[in-house]
PDB file of C-alpha atoms in Angstrom:
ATOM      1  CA  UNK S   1     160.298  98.500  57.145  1.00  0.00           C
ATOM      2  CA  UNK S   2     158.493 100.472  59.989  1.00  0.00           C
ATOM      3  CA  UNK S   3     158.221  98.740  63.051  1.00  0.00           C
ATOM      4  CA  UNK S   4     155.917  99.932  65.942  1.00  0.00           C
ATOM      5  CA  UNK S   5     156.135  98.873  69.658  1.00  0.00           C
ATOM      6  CA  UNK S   6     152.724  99.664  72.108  1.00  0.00           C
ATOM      7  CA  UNK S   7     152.836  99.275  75.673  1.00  0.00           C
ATOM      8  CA  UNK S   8     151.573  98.423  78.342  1.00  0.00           C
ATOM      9  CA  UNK S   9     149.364  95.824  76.871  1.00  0.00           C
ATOM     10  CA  UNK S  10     146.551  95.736  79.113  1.00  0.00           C
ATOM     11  CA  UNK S  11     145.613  99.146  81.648  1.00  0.00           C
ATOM     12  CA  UNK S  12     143.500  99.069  83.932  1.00  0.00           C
ATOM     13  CA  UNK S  13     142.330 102.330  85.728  1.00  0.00           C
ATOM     14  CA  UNK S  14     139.710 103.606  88.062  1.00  0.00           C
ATOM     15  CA  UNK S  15     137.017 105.749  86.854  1.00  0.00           C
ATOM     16  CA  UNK S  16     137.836 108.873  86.200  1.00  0.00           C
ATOM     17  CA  UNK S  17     141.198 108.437  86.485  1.00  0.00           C
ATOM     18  CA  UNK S  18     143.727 108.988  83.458  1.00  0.00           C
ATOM     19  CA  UNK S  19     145.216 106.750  81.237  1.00  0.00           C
ATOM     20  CA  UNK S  20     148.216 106.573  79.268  1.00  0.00           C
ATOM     21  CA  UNK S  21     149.569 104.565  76.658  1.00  0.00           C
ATOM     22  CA  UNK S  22     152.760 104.690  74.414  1.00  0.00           C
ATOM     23  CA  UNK S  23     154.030 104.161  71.497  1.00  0.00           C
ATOM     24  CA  UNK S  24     157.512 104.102  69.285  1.00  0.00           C
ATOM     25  CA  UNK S  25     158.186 103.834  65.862  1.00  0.00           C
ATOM     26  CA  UNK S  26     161.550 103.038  63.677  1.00  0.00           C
ATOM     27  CA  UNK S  27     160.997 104.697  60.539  1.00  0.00           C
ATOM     28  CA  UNK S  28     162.189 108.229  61.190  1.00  0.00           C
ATOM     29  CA  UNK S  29     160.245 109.254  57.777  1.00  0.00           C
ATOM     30  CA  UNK S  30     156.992 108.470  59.126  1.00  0.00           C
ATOM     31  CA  UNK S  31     155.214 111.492  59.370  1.00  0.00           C
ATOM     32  CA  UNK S  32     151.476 110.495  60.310  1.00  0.00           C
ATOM     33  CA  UNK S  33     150.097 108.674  63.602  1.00  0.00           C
ATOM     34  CA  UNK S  34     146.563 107.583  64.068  1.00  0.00           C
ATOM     35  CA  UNK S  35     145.166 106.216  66.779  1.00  0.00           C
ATOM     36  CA  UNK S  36     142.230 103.931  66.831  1.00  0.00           C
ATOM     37  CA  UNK S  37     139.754 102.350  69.214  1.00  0.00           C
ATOM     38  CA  UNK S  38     138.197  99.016  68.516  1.00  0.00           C
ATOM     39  CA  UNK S  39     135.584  97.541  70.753  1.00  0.00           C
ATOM     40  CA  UNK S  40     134.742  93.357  70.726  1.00  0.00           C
ATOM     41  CA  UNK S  41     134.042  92.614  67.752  1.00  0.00           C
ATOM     42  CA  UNK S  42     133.543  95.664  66.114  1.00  0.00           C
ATOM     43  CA  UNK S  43     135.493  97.830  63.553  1.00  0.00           C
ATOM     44  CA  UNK S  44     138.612 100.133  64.373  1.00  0.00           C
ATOM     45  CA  UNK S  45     137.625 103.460  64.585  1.00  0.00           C
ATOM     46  CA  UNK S  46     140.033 106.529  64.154  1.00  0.00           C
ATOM     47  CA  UNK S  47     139.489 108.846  67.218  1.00  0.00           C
ATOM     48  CA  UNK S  48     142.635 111.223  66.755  1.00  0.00           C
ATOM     49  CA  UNK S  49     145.453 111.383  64.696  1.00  0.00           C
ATOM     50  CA  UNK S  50     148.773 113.606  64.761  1.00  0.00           C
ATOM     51  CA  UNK S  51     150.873 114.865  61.521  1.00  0.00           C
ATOM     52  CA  UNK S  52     154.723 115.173  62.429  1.00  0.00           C
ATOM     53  CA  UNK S  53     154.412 118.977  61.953  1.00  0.00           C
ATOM     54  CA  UNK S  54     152.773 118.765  65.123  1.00  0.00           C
ATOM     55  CA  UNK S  55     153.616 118.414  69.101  1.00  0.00           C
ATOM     56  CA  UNK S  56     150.561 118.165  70.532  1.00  0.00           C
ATOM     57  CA  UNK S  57     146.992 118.160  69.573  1.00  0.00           C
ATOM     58  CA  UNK S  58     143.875 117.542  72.057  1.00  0.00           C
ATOM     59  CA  UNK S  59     140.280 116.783  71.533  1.00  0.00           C
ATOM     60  CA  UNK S  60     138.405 116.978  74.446  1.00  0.00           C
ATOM     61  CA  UNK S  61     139.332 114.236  76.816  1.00  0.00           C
ATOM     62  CA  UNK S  62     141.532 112.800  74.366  1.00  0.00           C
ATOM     63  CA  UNK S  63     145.241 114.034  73.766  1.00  0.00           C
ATOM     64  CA  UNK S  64     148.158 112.420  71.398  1.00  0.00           C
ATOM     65  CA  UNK S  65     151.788 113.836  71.571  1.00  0.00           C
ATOM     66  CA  UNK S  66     154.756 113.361  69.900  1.00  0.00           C
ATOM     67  CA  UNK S  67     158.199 113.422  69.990  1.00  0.00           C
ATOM     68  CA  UNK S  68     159.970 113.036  67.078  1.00  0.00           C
ATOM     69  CA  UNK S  69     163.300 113.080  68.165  1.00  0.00           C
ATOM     70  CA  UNK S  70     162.795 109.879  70.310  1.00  0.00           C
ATOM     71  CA  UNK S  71     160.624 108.388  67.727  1.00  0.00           C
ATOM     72  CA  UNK S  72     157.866 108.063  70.008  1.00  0.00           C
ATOM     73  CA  UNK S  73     153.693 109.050  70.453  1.00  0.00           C
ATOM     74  CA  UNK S  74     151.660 108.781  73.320  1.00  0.00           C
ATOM     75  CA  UNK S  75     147.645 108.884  74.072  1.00  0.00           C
ATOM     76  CA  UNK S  76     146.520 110.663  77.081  1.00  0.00           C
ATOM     77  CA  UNK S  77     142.767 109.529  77.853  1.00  0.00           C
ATOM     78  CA  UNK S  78     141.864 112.190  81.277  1.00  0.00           C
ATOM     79  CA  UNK S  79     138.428 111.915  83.342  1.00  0.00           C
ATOM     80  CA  UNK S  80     138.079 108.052  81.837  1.00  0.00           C
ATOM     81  CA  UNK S  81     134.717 106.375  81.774  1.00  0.00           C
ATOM     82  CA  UNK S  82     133.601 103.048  81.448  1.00  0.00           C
ATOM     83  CA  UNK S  83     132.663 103.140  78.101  1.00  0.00           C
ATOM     84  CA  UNK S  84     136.507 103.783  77.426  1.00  0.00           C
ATOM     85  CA  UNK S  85     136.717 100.481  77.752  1.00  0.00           C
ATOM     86  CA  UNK S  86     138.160  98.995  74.433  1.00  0.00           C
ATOM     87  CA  UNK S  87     141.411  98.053  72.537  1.00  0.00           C
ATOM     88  CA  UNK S  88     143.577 100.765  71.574  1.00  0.00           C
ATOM     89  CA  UNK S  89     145.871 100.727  68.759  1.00  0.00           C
ATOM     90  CA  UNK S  90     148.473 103.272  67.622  1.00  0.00           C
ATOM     91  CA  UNK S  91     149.691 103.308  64.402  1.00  0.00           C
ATOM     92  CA  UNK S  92     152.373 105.067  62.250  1.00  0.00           C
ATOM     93  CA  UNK S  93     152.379 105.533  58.504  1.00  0.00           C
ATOM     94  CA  UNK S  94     154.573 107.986  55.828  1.00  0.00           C
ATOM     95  CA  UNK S  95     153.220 109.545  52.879  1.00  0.00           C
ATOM     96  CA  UNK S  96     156.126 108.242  50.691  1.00  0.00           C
ATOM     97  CA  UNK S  97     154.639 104.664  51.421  1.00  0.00           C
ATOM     98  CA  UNK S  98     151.195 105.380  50.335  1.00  0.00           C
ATOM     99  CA  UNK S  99     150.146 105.992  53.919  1.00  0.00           C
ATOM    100  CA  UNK S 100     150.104 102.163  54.326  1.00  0.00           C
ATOM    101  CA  UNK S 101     149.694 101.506  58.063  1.00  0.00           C
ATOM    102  CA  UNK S 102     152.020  99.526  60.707  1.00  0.00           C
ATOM    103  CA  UNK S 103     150.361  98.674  63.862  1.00  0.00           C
ATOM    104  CA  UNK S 104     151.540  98.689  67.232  1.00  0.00           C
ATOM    105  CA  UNK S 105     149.877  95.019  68.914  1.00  0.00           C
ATOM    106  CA  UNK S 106     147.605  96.993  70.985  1.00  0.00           C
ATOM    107  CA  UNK S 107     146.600  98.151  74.290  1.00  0.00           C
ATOM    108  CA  UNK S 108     143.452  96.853  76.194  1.00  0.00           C
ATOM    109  CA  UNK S 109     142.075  99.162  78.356  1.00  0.00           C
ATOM    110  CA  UNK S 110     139.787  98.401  81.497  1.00  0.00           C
ATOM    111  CA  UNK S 111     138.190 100.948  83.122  1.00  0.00           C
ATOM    112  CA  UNK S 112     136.763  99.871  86.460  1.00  0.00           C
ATOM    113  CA  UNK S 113     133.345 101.737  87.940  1.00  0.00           C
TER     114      UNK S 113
ATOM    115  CA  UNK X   1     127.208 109.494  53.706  1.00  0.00           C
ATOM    116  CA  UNK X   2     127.857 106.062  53.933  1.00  0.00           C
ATOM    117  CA  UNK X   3     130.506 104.413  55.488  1.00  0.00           C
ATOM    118  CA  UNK X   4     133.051 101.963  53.872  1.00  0.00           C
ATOM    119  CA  UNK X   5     131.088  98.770  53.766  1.00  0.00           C
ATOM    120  CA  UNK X   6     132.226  95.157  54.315  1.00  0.00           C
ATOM    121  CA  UNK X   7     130.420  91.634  52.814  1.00  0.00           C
ATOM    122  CA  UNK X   8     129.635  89.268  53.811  1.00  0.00           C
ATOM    123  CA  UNK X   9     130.021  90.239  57.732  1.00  0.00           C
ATOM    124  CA  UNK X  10     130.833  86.369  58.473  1.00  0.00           C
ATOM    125  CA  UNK X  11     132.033  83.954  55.850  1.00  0.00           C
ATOM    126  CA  UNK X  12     132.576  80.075  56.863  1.00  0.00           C
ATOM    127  CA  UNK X  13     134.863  77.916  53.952  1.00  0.00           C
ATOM    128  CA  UNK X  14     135.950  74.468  54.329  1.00  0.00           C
ATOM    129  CA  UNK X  15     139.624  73.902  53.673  1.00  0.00           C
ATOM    130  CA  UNK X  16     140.654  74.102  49.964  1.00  0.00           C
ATOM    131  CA  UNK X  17     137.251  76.399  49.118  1.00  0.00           C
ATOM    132  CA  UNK X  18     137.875  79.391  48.020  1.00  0.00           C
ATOM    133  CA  UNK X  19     137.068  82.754  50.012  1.00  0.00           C
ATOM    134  CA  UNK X  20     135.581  86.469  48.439  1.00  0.00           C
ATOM    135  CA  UNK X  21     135.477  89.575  50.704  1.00  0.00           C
ATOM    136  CA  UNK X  22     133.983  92.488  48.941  1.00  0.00           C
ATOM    137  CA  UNK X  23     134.620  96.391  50.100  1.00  0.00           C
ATOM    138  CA  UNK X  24     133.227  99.774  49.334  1.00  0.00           C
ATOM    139  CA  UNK X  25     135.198 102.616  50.292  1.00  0.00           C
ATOM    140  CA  UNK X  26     133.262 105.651  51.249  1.00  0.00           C
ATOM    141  CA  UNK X  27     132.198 108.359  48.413  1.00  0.00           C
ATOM    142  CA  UNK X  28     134.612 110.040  47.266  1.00  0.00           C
ATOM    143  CA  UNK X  29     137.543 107.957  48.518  1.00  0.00           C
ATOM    144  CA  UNK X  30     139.765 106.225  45.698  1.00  0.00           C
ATOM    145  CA  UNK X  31     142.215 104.706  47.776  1.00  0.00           C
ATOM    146  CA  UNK X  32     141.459 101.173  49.320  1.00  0.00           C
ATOM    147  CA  UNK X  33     143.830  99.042  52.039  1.00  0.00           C
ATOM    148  CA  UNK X  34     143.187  95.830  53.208  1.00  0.00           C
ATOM    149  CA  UNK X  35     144.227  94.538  56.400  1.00  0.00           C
ATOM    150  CA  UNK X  36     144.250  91.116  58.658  1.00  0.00           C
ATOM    151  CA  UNK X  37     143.722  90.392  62.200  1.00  0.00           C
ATOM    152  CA  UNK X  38     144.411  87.532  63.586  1.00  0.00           C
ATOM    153  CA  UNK X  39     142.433  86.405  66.955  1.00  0.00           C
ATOM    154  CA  UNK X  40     143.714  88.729  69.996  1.00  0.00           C
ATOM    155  CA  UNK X  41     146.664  90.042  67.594  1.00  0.00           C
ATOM    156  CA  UNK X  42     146.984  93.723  65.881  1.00  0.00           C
ATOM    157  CA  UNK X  43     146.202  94.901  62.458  1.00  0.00           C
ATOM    158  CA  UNK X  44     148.155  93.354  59.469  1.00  0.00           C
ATOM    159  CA  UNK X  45     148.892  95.675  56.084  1.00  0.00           C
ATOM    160  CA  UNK X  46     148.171  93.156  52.912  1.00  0.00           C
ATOM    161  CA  UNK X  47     147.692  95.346  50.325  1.00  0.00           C
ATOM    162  CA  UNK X  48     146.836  98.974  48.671  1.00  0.00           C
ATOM    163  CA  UNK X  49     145.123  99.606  45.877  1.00  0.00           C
ATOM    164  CA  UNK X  50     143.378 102.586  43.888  1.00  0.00           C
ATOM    165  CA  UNK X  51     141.609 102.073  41.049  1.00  0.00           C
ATOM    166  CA  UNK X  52     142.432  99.447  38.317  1.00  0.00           C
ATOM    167  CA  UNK X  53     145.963  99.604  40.425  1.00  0.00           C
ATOM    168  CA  UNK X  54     147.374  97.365  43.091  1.00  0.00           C
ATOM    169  CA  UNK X  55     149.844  99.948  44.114  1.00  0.00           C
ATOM    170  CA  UNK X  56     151.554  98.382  47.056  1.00  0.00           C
ATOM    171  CA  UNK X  57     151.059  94.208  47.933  1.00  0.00           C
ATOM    172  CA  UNK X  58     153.850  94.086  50.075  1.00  0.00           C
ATOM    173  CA  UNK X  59     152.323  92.341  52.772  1.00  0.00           C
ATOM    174  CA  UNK X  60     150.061  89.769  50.917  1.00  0.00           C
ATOM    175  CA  UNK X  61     151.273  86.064  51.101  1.00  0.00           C
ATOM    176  CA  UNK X  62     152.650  84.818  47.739  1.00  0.00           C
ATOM    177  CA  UNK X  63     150.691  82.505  46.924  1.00  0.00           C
ATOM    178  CA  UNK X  64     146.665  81.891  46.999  1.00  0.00           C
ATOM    179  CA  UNK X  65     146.357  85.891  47.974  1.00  0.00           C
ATOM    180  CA  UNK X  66     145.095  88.120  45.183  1.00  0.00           C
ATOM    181  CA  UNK X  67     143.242  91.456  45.108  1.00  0.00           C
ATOM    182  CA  UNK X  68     141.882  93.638  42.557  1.00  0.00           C
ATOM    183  CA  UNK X  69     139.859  97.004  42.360  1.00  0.00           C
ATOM    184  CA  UNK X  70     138.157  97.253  38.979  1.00  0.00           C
ATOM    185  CA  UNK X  71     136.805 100.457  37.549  1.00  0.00           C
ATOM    186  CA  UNK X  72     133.277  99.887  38.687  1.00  0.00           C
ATOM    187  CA  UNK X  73     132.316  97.924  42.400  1.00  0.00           C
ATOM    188  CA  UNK X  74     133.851  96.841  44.932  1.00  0.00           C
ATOM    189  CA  UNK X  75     137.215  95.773  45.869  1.00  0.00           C
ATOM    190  CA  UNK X  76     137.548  92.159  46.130  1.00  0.00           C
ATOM    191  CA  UNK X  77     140.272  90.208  48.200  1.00  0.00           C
ATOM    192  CA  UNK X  78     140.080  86.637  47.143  1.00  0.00           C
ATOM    193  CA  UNK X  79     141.614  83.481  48.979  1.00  0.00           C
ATOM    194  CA  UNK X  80     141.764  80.579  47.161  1.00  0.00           C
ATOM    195  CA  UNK X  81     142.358  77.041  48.838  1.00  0.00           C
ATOM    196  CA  UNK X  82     141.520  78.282  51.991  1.00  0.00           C
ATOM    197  CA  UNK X  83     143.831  76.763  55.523  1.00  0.00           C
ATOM    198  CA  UNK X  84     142.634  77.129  58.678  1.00  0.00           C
ATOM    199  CA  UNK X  85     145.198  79.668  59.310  1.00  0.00           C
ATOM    200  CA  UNK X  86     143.328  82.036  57.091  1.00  0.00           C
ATOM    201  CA  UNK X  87     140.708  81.961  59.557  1.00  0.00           C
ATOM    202  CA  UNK X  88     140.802  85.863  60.727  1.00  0.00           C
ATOM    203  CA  UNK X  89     139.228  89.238  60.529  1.00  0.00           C
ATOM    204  CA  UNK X  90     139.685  90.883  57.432  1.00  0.00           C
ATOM    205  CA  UNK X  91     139.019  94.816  57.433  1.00  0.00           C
ATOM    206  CA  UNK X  92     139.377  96.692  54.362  1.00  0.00           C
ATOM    207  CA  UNK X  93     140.192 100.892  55.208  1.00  0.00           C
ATOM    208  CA  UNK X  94     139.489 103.596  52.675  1.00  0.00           C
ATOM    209  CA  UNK X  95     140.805 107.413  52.239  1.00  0.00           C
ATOM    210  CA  UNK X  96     140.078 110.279  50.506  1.00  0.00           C
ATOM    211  CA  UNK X  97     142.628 111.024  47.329  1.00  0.00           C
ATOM    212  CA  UNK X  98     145.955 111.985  47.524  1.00  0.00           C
ATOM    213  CA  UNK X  99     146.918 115.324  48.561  1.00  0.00           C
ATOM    214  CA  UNK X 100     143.661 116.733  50.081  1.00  0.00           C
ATOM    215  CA  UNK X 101     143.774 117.971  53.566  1.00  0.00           C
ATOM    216  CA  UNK X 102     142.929 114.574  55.244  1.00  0.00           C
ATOM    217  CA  UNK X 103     144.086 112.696  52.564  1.00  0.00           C
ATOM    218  CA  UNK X 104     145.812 110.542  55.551  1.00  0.00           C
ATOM    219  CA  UNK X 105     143.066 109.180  56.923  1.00  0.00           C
ATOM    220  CA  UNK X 106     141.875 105.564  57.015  1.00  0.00           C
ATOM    221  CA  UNK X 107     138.342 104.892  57.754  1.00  0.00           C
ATOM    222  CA  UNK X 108     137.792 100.617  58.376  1.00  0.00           C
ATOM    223  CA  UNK X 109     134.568  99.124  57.500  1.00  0.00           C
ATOM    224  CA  UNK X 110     133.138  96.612  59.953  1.00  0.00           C
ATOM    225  CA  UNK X 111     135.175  93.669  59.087  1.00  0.00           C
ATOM    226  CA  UNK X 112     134.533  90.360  57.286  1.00  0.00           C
ATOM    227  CA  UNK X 113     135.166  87.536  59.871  1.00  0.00           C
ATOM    228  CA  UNK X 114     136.382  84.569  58.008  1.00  0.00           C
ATOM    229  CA  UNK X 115     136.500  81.050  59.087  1.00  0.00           C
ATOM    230  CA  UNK X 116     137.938  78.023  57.874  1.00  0.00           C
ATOM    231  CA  UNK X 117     136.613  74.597  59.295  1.00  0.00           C
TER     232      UNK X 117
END
C-alpha cells in the first residue's frame, strides 16, 4: 500500500519568514495530494490540494509542488504569520483506491512574533 | 451549507462498553471515510463507505470495528467492548460523488474525541 513520509516534524520560523515542508509518497499511481491544516484540537481542514496533471499550483501565500518523477510534494507557506501556527499534514490518495487517504505523520509549525 | 457534522463531540466509555460515533457528510456528498488519530500521531484510514455500501474497510481492526451507512441518517462507526487503546480522535471526511470536478476532495467534520477509562 501507499506509504507517505513528512518532514521535518516540527519548523519553527520567524515571522514573515517562509516555510517549507516535504513530502514523498510510494505509490507511483497516486494521482491526488491534499494538504491540510489542523489546529489543537480542532478538525483538519483542506487548504490546497494538487492533481498529478499538475506542477505547480499557488493560492495566495500558499504554494504545493510536485514532482512526480521523484515521488515527492512540497508546501511553500511565504510572508508566514502567527496564526500559521498549526499542524500540517500532507496526504496522497489515487482515484483507483476510492480516493482513500494515507497520511504523512505531520509537521508542526511554530511561527515566532 | 452545512458542514459534515460529528456526535457526540466527546464520548467517555468504560472498558467493555460499547462506543457510537455518528456523521453527516455535507449535502450533496455520498461518499463517507472514517479516520483515527491517535494522541500526537497522524490520520489513520478505517474505512469508506457510500450508501448502503462499505466499499473499502481495509484499515478497520478485525474484530469489535463495524460501520455502516444506511439509506437514510447518518453514518455510524460502532466499537464494541471498548480498550483503552481505542481512546482517540475519530474524524469522519465526506466528498462530493464520483467523477465531478472536485470529486477528490475530503472535507473532516470536527471530530468525536473518544475516551476509554
Amino acid at each position: 500500500g501507499e506509504n507517505v513520509e513528512q518532514h521535518p516534524s516540527t519548523l519553527s520560523v520567524q515571522e514573515g519568514d517562509s516555510a517549507v515542508i516535504k513530502c514523498t509518497y510510494s505509490d507511483s499511481a497516486s494521482n491526488y495530494f491534499p494538504w491540510y491544516k489542523q489546529e489543537l484540537g480542532k478538525r483538519p481542514q483542506l487548504i490546497i490540494d494538487i492533481r498529478s496533471n499538475v506542477g505547480e499550483k499557488k493560492d495566495q501565500r500558499i504554494a504545493v509542488t510536485l514532482n512526480k518523477t521523484a515521488k515527492h510534494f512540497s508546501l511553500h507557506i511565504t510572508e508566514t504569520q502567527p496564526e500559521d501556527s498549526a499542524v500540517y499534514f500532507c496526504a496522497a490518495s489515487r482515484e483507483a483506491a476510492g480516493n482513500k487517504l494515507t497520511f504523512g505523520g505531520g509537521t508542526r509549525v511554530l511561527v515566532k512574533p | 451549507n452545512a458542514g459534515v457534522m460529528q456526535n457526540p463531540r466527546h464520548l467517555v466509555r468504560r472498558r467493555g462498553q460499547e462506543a457510537r460515533l455518528r456523521c453527516s457528510p455535507m449535502k450533496g456528498h455520498s461518499h463517507v471515510y472514517w479516520y483515527r488519530q491517535l494522541p500526537e500521531e497522524g490520520l489513520k484510514f478505517m474505512v469508506y463507505l457510500q450508501k448502503e455500501n462499505i466499499i473499502d474497510e481495509s484499515g478497520m481492526p478485525k474484530e469489535r470495528f463495524s460501520a455502516e451507512f444506511p439509506k437514510e441518517g447518518p453514518s455510524i462507526l460502532r466499537i464494541q467492548q471498548v480498550v483503552r487503546g481505542d481512546s482517540a480522535a475519530y474524524f469522519c471526511a465526506s466528498s462530493p460523488k464520483a467523477g465531478g470536478l472536485n470529486s477528490y476532495e475530503q472535507y473532516f467534520g470536527p471530530g468525536t474525541r473518544l475516551t476509554v477509562t
